Structures are given as C-alpha cells and as structure tokens.
Coordinates of C-alpha atoms in Angstrom, one line a residue:
X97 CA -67.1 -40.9 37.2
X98 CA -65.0 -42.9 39.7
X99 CA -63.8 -41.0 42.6
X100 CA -59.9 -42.3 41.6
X101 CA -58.5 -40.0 38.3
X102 CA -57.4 -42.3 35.9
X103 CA -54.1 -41.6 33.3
X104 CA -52.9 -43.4 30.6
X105 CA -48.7 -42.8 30.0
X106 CA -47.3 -43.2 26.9
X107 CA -44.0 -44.7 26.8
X108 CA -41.5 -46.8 25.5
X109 CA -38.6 -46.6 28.6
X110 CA -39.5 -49.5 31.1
X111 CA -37.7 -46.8 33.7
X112 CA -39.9 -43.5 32.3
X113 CA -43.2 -45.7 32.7
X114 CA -42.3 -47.0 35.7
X115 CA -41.1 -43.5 37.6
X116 CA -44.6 -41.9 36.1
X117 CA -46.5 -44.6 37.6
X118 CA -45.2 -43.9 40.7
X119 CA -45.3 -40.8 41.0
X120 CA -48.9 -40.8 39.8
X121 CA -50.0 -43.6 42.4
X122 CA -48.1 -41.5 45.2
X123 CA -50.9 -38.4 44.4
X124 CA -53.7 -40.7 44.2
X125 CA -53.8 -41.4 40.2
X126 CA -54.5 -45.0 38.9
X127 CA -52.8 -45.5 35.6
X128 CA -52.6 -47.3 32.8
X129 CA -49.5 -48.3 31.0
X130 CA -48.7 -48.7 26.9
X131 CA -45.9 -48.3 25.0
X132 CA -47.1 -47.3 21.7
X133 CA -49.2 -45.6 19.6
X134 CA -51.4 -48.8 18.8
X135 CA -51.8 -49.8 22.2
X136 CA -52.7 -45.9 23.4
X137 CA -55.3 -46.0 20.6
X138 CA -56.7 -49.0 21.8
X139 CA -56.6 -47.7 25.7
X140 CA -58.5 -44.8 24.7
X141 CA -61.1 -46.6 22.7
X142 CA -62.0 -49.1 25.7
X143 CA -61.9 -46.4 28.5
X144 CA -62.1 -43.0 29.7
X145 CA -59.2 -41.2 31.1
X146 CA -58.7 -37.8 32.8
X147 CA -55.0 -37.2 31.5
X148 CA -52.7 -38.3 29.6
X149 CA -48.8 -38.4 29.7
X150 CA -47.1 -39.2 26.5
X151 CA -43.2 -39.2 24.7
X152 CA -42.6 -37.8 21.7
X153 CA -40.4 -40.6 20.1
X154 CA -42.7 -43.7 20.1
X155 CA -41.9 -46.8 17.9
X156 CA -44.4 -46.2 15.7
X157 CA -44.9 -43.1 15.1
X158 CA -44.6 -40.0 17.8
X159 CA -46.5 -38.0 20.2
X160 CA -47.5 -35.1 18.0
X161 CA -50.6 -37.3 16.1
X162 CA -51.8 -38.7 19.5
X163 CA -51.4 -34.9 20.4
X164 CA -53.6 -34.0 17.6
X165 CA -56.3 -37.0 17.9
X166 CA -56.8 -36.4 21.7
X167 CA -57.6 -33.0 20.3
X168 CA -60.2 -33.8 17.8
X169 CA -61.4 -36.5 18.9
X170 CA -61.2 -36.1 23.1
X171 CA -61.1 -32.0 23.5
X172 CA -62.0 -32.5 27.3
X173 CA -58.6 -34.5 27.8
X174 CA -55.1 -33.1 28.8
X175 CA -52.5 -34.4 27.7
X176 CA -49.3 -33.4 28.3
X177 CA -46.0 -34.1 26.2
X178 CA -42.5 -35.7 27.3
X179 CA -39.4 -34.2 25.3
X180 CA -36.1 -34.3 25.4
X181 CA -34.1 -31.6 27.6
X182 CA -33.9 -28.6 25.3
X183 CA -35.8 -29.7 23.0
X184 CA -38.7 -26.1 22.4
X185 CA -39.3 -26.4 19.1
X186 CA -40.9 -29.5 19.7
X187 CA -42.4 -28.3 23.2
X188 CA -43.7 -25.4 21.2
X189 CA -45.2 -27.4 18.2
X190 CA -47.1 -29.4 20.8
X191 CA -48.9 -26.9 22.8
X192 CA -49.7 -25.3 19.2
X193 CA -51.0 -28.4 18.3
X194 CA -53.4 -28.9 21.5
X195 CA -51.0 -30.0 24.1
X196 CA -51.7 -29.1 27.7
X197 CA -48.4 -28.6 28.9
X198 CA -45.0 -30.5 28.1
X199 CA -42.1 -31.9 30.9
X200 CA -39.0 -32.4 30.0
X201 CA -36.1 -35.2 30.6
X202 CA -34.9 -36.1 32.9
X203 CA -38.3 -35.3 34.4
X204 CA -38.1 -33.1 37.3
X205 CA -40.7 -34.9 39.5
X206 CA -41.7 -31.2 41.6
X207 CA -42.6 -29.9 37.7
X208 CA -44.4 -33.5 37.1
X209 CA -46.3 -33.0 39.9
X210 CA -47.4 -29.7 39.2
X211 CA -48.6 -30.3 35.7
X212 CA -50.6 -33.4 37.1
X213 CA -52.4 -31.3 39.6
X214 CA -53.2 -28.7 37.0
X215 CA -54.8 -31.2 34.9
X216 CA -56.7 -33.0 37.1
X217 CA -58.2 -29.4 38.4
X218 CA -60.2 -29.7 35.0
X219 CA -61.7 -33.2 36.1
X220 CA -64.0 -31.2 38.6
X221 CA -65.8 -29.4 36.1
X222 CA -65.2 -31.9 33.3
X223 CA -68.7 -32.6 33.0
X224 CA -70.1 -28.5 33.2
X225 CA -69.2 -26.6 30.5
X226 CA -70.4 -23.6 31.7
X227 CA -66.9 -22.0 32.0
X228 CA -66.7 -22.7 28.1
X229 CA -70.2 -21.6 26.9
X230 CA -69.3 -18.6 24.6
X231 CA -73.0 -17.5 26.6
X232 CA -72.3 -18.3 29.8
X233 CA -73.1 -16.2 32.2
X234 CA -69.1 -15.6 33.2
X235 CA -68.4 -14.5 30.0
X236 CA -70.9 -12.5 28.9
X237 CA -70.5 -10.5 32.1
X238 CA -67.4 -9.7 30.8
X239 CA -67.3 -9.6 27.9
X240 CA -70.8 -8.2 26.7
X241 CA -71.8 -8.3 23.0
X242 CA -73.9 -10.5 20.4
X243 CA -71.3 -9.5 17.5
X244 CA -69.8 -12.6 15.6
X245 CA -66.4 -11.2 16.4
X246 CA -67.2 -11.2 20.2
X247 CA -69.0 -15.0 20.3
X248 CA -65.5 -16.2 18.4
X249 CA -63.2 -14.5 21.0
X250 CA -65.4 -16.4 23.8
X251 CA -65.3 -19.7 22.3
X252 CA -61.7 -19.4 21.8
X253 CA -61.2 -18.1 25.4
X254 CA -62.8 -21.7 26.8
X255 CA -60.8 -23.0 24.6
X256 CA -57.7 -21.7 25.2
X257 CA -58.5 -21.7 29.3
X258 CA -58.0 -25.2 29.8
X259 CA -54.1 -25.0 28.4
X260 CA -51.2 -24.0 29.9
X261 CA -49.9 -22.6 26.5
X262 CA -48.8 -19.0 26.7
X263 CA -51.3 -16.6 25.0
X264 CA -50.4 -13.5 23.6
X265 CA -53.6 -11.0 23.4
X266 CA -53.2 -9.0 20.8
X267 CA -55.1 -6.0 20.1
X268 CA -55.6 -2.0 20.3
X269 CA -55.8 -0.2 23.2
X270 CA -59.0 0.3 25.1
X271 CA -59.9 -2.9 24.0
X272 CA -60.0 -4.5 27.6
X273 CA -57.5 -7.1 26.4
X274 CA -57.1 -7.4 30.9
X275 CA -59.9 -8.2 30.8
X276 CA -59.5 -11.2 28.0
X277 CA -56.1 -12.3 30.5
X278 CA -58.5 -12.4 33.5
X279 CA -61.1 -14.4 31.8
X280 CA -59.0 -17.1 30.8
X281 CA -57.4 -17.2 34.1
X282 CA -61.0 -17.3 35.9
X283 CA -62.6 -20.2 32.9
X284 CA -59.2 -22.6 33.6
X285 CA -57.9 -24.9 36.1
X286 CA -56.1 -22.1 37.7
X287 CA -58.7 -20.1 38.8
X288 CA -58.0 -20.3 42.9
X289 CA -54.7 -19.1 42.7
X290 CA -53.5 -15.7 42.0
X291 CA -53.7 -13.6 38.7
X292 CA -51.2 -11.1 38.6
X293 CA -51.2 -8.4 35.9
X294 CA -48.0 -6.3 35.4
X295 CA -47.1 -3.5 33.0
X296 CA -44.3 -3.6 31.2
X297 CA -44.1 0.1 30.3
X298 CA -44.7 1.3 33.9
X299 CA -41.6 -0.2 35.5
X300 CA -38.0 1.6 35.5
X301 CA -35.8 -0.7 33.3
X302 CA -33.3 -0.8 36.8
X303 CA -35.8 -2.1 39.1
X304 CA -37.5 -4.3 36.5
X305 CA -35.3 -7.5 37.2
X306 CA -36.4 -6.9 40.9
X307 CA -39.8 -6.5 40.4
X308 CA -40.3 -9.9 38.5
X309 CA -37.6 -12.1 39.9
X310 CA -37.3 -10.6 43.2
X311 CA -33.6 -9.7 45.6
X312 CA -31.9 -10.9 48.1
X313 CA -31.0 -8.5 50.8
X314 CA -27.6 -6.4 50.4
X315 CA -27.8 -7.1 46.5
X316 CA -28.0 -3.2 46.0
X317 CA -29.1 0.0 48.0
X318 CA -32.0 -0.3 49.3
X319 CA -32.5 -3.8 49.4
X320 CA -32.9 -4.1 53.5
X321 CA -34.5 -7.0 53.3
X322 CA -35.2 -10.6 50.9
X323 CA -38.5 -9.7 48.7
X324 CA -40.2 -12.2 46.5
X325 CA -40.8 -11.1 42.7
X326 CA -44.0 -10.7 40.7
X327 CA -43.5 -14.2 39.3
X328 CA -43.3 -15.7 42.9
X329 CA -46.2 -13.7 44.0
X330 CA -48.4 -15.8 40.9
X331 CA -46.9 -18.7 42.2
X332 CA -49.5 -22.0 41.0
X333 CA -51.9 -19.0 39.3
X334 CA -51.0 -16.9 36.0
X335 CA -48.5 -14.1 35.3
X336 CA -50.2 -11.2 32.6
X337 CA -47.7 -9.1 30.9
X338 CA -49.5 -6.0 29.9
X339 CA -47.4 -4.1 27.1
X340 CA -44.7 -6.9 27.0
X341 CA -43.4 -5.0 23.9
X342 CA -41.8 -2.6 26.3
X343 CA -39.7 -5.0 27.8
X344 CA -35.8 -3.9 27.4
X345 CA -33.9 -6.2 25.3
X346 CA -31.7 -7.0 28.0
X347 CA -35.0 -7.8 29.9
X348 CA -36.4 -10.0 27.1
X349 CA -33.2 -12.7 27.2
X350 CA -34.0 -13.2 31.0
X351 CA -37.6 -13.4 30.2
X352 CA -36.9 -16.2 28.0
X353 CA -34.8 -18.3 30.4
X354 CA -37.1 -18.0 33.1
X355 CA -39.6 -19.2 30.4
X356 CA -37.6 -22.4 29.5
X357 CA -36.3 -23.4 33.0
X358 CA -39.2 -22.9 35.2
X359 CA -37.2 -21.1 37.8
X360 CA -35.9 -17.6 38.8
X361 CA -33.0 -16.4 40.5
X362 CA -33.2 -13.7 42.9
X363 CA -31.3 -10.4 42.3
X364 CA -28.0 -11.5 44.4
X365 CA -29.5 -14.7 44.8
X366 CA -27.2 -18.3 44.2
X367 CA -29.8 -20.7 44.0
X368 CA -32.7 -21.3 41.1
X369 CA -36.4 -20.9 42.8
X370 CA -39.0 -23.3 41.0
X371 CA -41.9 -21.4 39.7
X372 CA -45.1 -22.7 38.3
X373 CA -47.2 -19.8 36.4
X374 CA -48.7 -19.7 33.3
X375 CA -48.0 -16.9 31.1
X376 CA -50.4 -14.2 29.2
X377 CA -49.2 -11.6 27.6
X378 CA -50.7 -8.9 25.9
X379 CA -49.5 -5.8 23.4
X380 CA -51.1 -3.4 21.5
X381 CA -47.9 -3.2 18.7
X382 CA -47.3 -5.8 15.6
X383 CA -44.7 -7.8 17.7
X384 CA -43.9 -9.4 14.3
X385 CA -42.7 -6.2 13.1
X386 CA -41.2 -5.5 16.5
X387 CA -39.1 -8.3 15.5
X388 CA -38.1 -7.2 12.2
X389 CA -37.0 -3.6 13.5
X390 CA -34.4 -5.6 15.8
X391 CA -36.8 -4.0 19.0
X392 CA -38.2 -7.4 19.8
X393 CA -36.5 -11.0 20.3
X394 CA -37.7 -13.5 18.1
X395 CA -36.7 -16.7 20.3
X396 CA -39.3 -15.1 23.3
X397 CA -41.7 -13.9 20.3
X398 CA -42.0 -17.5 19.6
X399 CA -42.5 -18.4 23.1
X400 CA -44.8 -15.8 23.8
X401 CA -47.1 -16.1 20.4
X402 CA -47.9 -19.9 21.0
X403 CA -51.4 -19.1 20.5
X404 CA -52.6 -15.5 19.7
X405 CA -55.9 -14.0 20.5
X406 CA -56.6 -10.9 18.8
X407 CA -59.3 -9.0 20.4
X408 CA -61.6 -6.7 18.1
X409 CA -61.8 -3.1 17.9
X410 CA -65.3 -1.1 18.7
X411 CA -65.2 -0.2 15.6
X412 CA -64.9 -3.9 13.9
X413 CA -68.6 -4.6 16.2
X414 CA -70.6 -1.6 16.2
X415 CA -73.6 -3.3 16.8
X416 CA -72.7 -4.5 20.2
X417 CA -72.6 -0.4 21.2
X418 CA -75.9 -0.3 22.5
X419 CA -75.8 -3.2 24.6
X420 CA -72.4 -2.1 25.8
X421 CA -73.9 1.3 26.6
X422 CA -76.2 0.4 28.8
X423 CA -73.7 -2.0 30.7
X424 CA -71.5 0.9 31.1
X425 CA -74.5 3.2 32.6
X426 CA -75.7 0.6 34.4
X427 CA -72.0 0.0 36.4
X428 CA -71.7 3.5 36.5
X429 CA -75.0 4.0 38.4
X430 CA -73.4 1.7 40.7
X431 CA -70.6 2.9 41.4
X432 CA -71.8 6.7 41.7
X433 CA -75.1 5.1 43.9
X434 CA -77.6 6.7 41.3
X435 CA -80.3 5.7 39.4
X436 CA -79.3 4.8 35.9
X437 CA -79.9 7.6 33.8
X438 CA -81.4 6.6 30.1
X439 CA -79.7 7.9 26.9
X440 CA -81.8 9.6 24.4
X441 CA -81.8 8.6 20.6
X442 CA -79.8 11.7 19.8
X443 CA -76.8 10.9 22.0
X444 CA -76.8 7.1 21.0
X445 CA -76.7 8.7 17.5
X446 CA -73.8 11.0 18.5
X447 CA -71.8 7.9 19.7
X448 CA -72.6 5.8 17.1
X449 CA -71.3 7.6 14.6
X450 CA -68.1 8.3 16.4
X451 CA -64.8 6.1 15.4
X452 CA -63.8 5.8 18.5
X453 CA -60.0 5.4 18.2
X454 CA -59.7 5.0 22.3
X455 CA -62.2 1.8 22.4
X456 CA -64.1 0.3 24.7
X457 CA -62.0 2.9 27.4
X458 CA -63.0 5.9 25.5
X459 CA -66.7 4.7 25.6
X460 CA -66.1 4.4 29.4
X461 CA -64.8 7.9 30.1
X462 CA -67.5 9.6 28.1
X463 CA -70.5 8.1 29.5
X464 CA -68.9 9.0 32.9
X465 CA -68.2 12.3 31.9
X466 CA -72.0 12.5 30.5
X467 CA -73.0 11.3 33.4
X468 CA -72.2 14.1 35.6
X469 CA -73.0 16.7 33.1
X470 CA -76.8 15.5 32.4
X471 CA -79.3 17.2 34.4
X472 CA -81.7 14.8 35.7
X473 CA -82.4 10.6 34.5
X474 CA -81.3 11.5 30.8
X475 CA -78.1 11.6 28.7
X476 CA -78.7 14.1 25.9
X477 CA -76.4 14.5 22.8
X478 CA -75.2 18.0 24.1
X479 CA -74.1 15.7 27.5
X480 CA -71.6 14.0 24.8
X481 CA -68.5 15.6 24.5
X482 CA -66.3 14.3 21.7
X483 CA -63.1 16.0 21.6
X484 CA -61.1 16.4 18.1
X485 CA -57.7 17.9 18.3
X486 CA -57.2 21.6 17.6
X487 CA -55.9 22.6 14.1
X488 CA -53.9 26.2 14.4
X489 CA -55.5 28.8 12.1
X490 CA -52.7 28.5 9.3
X491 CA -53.3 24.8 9.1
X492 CA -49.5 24.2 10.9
X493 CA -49.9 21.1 13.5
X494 CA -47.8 21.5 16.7
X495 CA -46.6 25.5 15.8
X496 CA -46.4 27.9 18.7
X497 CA -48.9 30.4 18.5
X498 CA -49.1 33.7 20.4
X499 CA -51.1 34.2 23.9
X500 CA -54.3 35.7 23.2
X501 CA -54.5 39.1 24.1
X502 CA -57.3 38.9 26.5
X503 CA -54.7 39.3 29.9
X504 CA -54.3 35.8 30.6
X505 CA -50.9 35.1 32.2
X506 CA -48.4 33.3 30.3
X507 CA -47.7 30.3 33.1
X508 CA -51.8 29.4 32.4
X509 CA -51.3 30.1 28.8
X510 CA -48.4 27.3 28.6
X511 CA -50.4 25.0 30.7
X512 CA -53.2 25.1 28.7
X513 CA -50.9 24.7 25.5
X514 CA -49.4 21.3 27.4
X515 CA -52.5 19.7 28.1
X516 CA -53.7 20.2 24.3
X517 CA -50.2 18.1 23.5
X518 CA -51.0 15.8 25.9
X519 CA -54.3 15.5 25.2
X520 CA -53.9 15.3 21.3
X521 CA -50.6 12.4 22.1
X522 CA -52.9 10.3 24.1
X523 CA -56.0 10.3 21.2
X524 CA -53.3 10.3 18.3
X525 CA -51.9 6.6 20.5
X526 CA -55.5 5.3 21.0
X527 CA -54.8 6.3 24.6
X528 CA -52.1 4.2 25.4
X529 CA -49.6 6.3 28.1
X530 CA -46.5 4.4 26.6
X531 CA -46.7 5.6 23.4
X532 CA -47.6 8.5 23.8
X533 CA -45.0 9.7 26.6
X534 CA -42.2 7.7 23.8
X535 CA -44.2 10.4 21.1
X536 CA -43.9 13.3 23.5
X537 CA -40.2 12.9 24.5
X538 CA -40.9 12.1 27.7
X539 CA -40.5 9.3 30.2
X540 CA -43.8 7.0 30.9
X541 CA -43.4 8.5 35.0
X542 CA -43.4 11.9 33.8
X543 CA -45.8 11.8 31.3
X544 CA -47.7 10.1 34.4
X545 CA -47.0 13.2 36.5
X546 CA -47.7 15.8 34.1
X547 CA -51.4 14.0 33.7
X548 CA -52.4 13.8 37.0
X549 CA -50.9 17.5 37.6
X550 CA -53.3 18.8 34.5
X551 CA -56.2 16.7 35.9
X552 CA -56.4 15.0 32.8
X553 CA -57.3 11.1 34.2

C-alpha cells in the first residue's frame, strides 16, 4: 500500500470535480478524476482506491449501481454519495444500499472533510480484519456465544461498523443491546473518539432539549453559565440513544433536524454548531407500531431504521447458557476478588429450564445473588432463586388483601405489598424501569426512588 490514500470522484460538473480535488489534495489525498460510470468502472478495474466520492445523477446511469457494485464487488471500500440539497430519500436509499456516508450540495467543505477523514480511518486496518471476524477476540469478549443467532449478529456488527449509517438495535430488554452500540462503535473508524450512551426515558422532557443540544447562559433559570449538549460531548465519536421510543414527540421533530442538518442550536443560542456523530439507537418496543399508534414519527423512524439489528433473546440461543454462565462467574469472581465458584449440574439444570423473560440481565443478577448465598466454591440449585409473582388466594391479581394477623405493623405491611408491585411491574416489562414506572402510574424518577428506597437494585 502507498503511503499517499488514493480516491477516485465521480462526477460530471467540471466545478464539483475540481472543488473535491482540491480539497482532497489540501488533506493529503491523490485522486483520480471520471465522469461517468464507464470510466469509474474502468478506474476501479486498473487500480486500488481507498474511497470513493460519487454523484448520484451521472450520464449514464447514477450513483446507486456503483453504490451497489463497490458493495459486492469491493466491500473494503467507502464510498460516499453526492446528492442534491434535501434530497433524504435518496441519502437514505444509499446508505441502505452500502453507502458510507452521503454530502450534500452545495458541499459544505468542513462536512466533506469530515467524512474523508472517517473513511480513510478504515485504510489503517484495511488489510486486518480482525475487528470484523465474527471470532475475533473483540467480539467474542463481548459478545460470548457459539449460537448461529449470535455468529450472524457478529458478522453483521463488522459489517455494519465501517458505515456511518444510523443503526437502530432492536431487541428485548436485558439483551445487552449497549453493548451491541459499543461494539460497533469500538470495530469502526470511530473508535478513538467518544461513545456516548443516553437514555431517553431517564431525562425530564423540560431539560431534554438541554441535555442533547446544550444552552446558552440566561436562556432559563438556572442556566449560570454556556454548557455543551450530549451531541457536542460525542463530537467526531458516536451518539447511542438508549430507549429512543421515549422521546416526546415534540422532541422527535428536533431530533430529526439535527439529523438532516448536521448542526445543533443551543437552548437560547442564534447560531447553528456543526456536529459530526454517528447515530445508534436502540428500543426495546415495535417502533413500526409505535408509528401506527401516532406515538412515534415516521420521517425520524425512517432515519433512524436505516439499517436494523435485532439482537436475540436468551431464550432464542439456549445453548450459549453455559458458556455465558461461566463468563458471568468468572467476571463476578473478579469483581468480588474471589475464587470462581463452580455450578453444580442441579443449578445449571434449574437455570436452564427457566424462560428467563429479563435476559441476559436477569442471568446476571441471579448468579450474583447465588453467589453470595453459596457456602463455599459451589453454586447449588437451592443457591438459585427464581422468583414467580404472587397469585392472591382467590385467584384475583392486584386485589388488596388483609394484614396477616401475626402483629406486623401496617406501614411494613404496605411496604412489603409495594415492593411485590414493583417487583411483579419490573418482571411483567422484562425489567425495563420505563415501562414499568408508565404500568405502575408513576414517573420513571419515582419509580427510580421508590427502587432504591425498597433495596430492590
């Protein structure tokens, strides 16, 4: 490989080719010029290249199919896509199709250089595929199983890695779908700057706007000072929206700008701010359905779903459990600076025939709490508790029933009676605090409150 990247621009406006090539030889970037789809072909037959720049409109024929050969028949290329201003379905249609990123016209030449130093990121490990390797050793430690579901989400993680494309993760929760976001952040070109996860359902609708975009100080009480946003603090890295279904509507249309126009505006700010981040997001609801019950925009559900990654349930690759198992112990022993206790074949029976509705977390928080009830180096069934929600004697879910009369106060009586509710929201939600504070009646903060203040984490 020469120590100069090479790109080839596709383009039929003398200015278009001309400002590219410039811009490219200004970072460094020889180039090499063609103006249709013939010559491209021919350009890529006789050389290799370590990006490519091309319009959609080409005389004879368009972007899209040089899109899709580059794809098939030169994976390890990025090429990026020139559309016209406004233009997302067709921005949207290329990064489906294999696209690394699109610019649009007039090219902003900050954004152009961006995107080029993104893609050439990929040129230093261009020739090791070791991030890609559904078995390398990156992302099996993270993502541990032998299951045919799990060696398909790891190929399609490399895969997926060297885009810019937004991802949504979709899965249920427990799943470790943060983990998923962090993988392809760590496996793509990306991987120096920050990864910043945020959660959707966590942050008051009146600060959100604040949180993301940042404010300018004075633009309302408390603001004493100017204070950069989430999507500033990812700046150059990646952006993961945990829960993005719990993004207010209101929310959701600002989302989407920010998505189209690269930039944010401060709360009380005047001027646009350029951002580059790359955006995974990740739910555990049908967003599709979200969208038909009016909860969920369809413009940013487009934007968002460019490429979707479901991510399987324990229950879709029980055969990974063991191996997961003794991962788990084995972090656990770590962390708790023990030796790693073994688990007899009674317990691993117990968990295996468990459905486990709460996931991968649910396995977590057993084998911890097994952990510290085992006495000595072994986990025995009796260690495992599995807890199934209480039925009231006359078979009536969620009916008040007496105190017992066995002189327990009534305050301890009503706290035990809210930590059952809580207890049976979180299993009946897979575990997922949103859902279950919305199935409660409660806010996500005080359902927070009320968990920690029953010891229930």
């Amino acid at each position: 490989m020469s120590s100069k990247p090479r790109a080839l621009i596709v383009d039929d406006e003398p200015d278009i080719l001309e400002l590219l090539g410039m811009t490219l030889a200004r970072m460094s970037v020889d180039s090499v010029a063609t103006a249709d789809l013939a010559e491209a072909n021919r350009a890529l037959e006789a050389g290799h290249f370590d990006l490519c720049l091309t319009d959609m409109r080409l005389p004879d024929g368009d972007g899209m199919s040089l899109v899709r050969w580059i794809t098939d028949h030169r994976p390890q290329l990025p090429v990026a896509v020139i559309t016209a201003h406004g233009n997302v379905e067709a921005a949207v249609a290329a990064l489906k199709a294999g696209a690394f990123d699109f610019v649009s016209k007039p090219v902003d030449l900050q954004e152009l250089r961006a995107l080029i130093t993104t893609a050439l990121k990929l040129r230093e490990t261009g020739d090791d595929r070791r991030k890609e390797d559904p078995d390398s050793e990156l992302a099996r430690s993270r993502l541990t199983g032998d299951s045919p579901e799990m060696r398909q989400l790891r190929q399609l993680i490399g895969r997926v890695a060297r885009s810019q494309a937004p991802v949504l993760i979709s899965g249920e929760s427990g799943t470790g779908k943060e983990l998923v976001a962090r993988l392809i952040h760590d496996s793509g070109p990306r991987a120096s700057a920050p990864f910043v996860p945020v959660n959707c359902g966590a942050i008051p609708a009146e600060l959100m706007e604040s949180e993301l975009f940042g404010h300018r100080k004075g633009s309302f009480t408390g603001a004493t000072a100017d204070r950069e946003g989430l999507f500033q603090a990812a700046e150059g890295g990646t952006l993961f929206l945990d829960e993005v279904a719990e993004l207010p509507l209101a929310m959701q249309v600002k989302l989407l700008r920010v998505i189209q126009e690269r930039s944010v505006r401060p709360v009380g700010g005047r001027e646009e701010i350029p951002v580059d981040v790359r955006i995974l997001s990740a739910t555990h609801r049908n967003l599709a359905e979200a969208v038909q019950a009016g909860e969920f925009r369809e413009d940013i559900f487009y934007r968002l779903n460019v490429i979707e990654l479901p991510v399987p349930s324990l229950r879709q690759r029980r055969e990974d459990l063991p191996g997961l198992i003794e991962d788990i112990l084995a972090n656990l022993a770590c962390r708790l600076d023990m030796p790693q206790p073994r688990l007899s074949d009674a317990a691993l029976e117990k968990l295996q025939s468990h459905p486990f509705p709460g996931n991968v977390r649910e396995l977590e928080n057993m084998l911890e709490r097994a952990i510290t009830l085992s006495d000595g180096g072994q986990i025995e069934a009796a260690d495992i508790f599995i807890k199934t929600p209480t039925q009231p004697a006359n078979g009536g879910e969620g009916e008040l029933s007496l105190p017992p009369d066995n002189g327990q106060p009534l305050p301890d009586f009503l706290e035990d009676m809210e930590r059952e509710a809580i207890q049976r929201a979180l299993e009946r939600c897979r575990f997922n605090k949103t859902e279950a504070a919305r199935t409660l009646g409660m806010t996500f903060r005080q359902l927070r409150y009320r968990i920690k203040k029953l010891d229930l984490d």
